Amino acid sequence: MATLFLAIACLCCALLSCGIGAELEGSQSRSIAAAREQPYRTSYHFQSPRNWLNDPNGLMYYKGVYHLFYQYNPHSALFSNGIVWAHSVSYDLVNWVHLNHALEPSEPFDVKSCWSGSATILPGSRPVILYTGIDANYRQVQNLAIPKNESDPFLQEWVKFSQNPIIVPPIGIEPDNFRDPTTAWWGPDGKWRIIVGSWRDNIGMAILYQSDDFFHWSKSEHPLFTLSNTSMWECPDFFPVSTDSTNGMDTSTLNPSTKHVMKASFNSHDYYVLGTYNLELERFSPDDDLKGASPDLRLDYGKYYASKSFFDSAKNRRILFGWVNESDSTEDDIAKGWSGLQAFPREIWLDRSGKQLIQWPVEEIKTLRDKNIGVKSLGLDGGSTYEVSNITASQVDVEVAFELPKLEEAELMDPNWVDPQILCSEKNASVGGMYGPFGLLALATKDLREQTAIFFRVFRGHNRYIVLMCSDQSRSSLRNEIDKTIYGAFLDIDPQVEKISLRTLIDHSIIESFGGEGKVCITSRVYPVLAIDEAARVYTFNYGTLSVRIERLDAWSMRKARIGPGESLVSQCENLSFRGSEECPSCAASPSHCEESASAI
Ligand code: DQQ
């Protein structure tokens, strides 16, 4: 532990002695001016200071520190060759410090780019990274990197294995359809296994590899999973979830109380299926069909891609990160000077039904909660809105639960309404129904000319009620030239026994919504022209003819997370209570790589 504290102290001193802290803080007026020039930068969602960002990579918890690596273009706000693994560290998944890039294109096996991959912590607490290199011939090959110094909890320097690549595209697979190795899992037979995403003859697949030593890998006879009529399977993730608790499990856990999740990113979405993994037979048997279409389970029904999970051994939970792209134009991204952010980290576990996953923002988000507004038992008549006032509506965490007193009067479900996204578009927020639309209007102007409606509708089906959840961006901005797709999903709850709950994280240009206590997640990106900063408002609304009741509503103004190169790890540590009796380090030395740390990003 002493080594850890010394290492932390070194890094803090590096940051502090560079004087970056002062530069970051700036004067209040400067930051207000910056906010006006950059109304879409987020306050508590992870972003890099500038340029292009995409997939989260190599997530891990190591020696008291969370590591987020991510795809990053150091030269532009757009994607191009030369992608690196940028690297940030955190004590709490909320506040982050940017470090030097962990991997940059440099060798024949990754000279064009260092693409996505994963971290595995080998026995003896030894972290390794597997990543896809784009080689000199634009082939996608799998490479290995190890930390230069395992005693550094920040894992600042990485060494590429001299015998890379360790896996090349197999016969029959095009060299540009072979990427994104997963975290490895270890079997009782002493073998490591990974999957690599691929595609051939219109079939997406997770190709399985095995190894005795992590260096030599052999391809299994058959892929672990295939799916016809999809695009390339990117960023697969394969992990166990517990059937009898909400605790997370190490990726290698396999016992009778386990189900496995197979997740892949394709057709612009993150789909998953639950199933049973038989290690001896190397078979994954899904509980349901995955079709790559609307009835499939998705981690998020909005804008969310290339997600990756990891097991957090500190808190026995599994955590998910996902990339949220822009919805504006390339020209806008160049003008903003940046593109892309990470969704707020979510804890992920199996629902009691065993039929789907639940996701919820990690509990550490509560450290950012500031002023609270609470409302109890409020009736919302048809056609009414209610403003949640006296909060920072551009930067807020809202939880609300609705009761429907006369469910039997809900309108009838048409059996032809099978696609929830189409239904949300046809019955958007301006189309009145009986029960619904009701929900929240986020990033709205006072006259509601700009608004993003996150709402529900409830229908009466044959022998059950059907709840639809939508996120309607069609009026999110007075600007036209941005993607305003309306998203939607069916929410598997019974409104006779459960309240219809919604939690929404609003952060300037991102709106992350969790319906039914995390059963459905919908993330959207919006670019209001007027509903920015202090001018933004948040309302609850009910445009159905039947009244609904807000059982409770809580909204918290959110503080800004400390994300940047100049943040002091010492002060971050001091603000945390989860470290219990452990003392925070004191500043002792100033390491030589100080300037590099500051200039890397
Ligand atoms: N992004 C990476 C690839 C991956 C894709 C390149 C998914 O490795 O397949 O930046 O967004």
Coordinates of C-alpha atoms and ligand atoms in Angstrom, one line a residue, residues 54-55 71 79 83 115-116 132 179-180 234-235 305-306 323, ligand 1:
N54 CA -14.9 6.7 -29.7
D55 CA -14.9 3.2 -28.1
Q71 CA -10.1 5.3 -29.0
F79 CA -12.1 9.7 -37.2
I83 CA -6.0 6.3 -33.8
W115 CA -7.9 -0.1 -32.5
S116 CA -10.2 -1.5 -29.8
T132 CA -6.3 -4.8 -32.7
R179 CA -11.0 -7.1 -34.7
D180 CA -11.7 -6.1 -31.1
E234 CA -17.6 -5.1 -33.6
C235 CA -16.5 -5.0 -29.9
Y305 CA -22.3 1.8 -29.3
A306 CA -19.1 -0.3 -28.9
W323 CA -19.5 5.4 -26.6
Ligands
DQQ1 N1 -14.1 1.2 -33.5 C1 -12.7 0.7 -33.5 C2 -12.8 -0.7 -34.0 C3 -14.2 -1.1 -33.7 C4 -15.0 0.2 -34.0 C5 -11.9 1.7 -34.3 C6 -16.3 0.2 -33.2 O1 -11.8 -1.5 -33.4 O2 -14.6 -2.2 -34.4 O3 -11.9 2.9 -33.7 O4 -16.8 1.4 -33.1

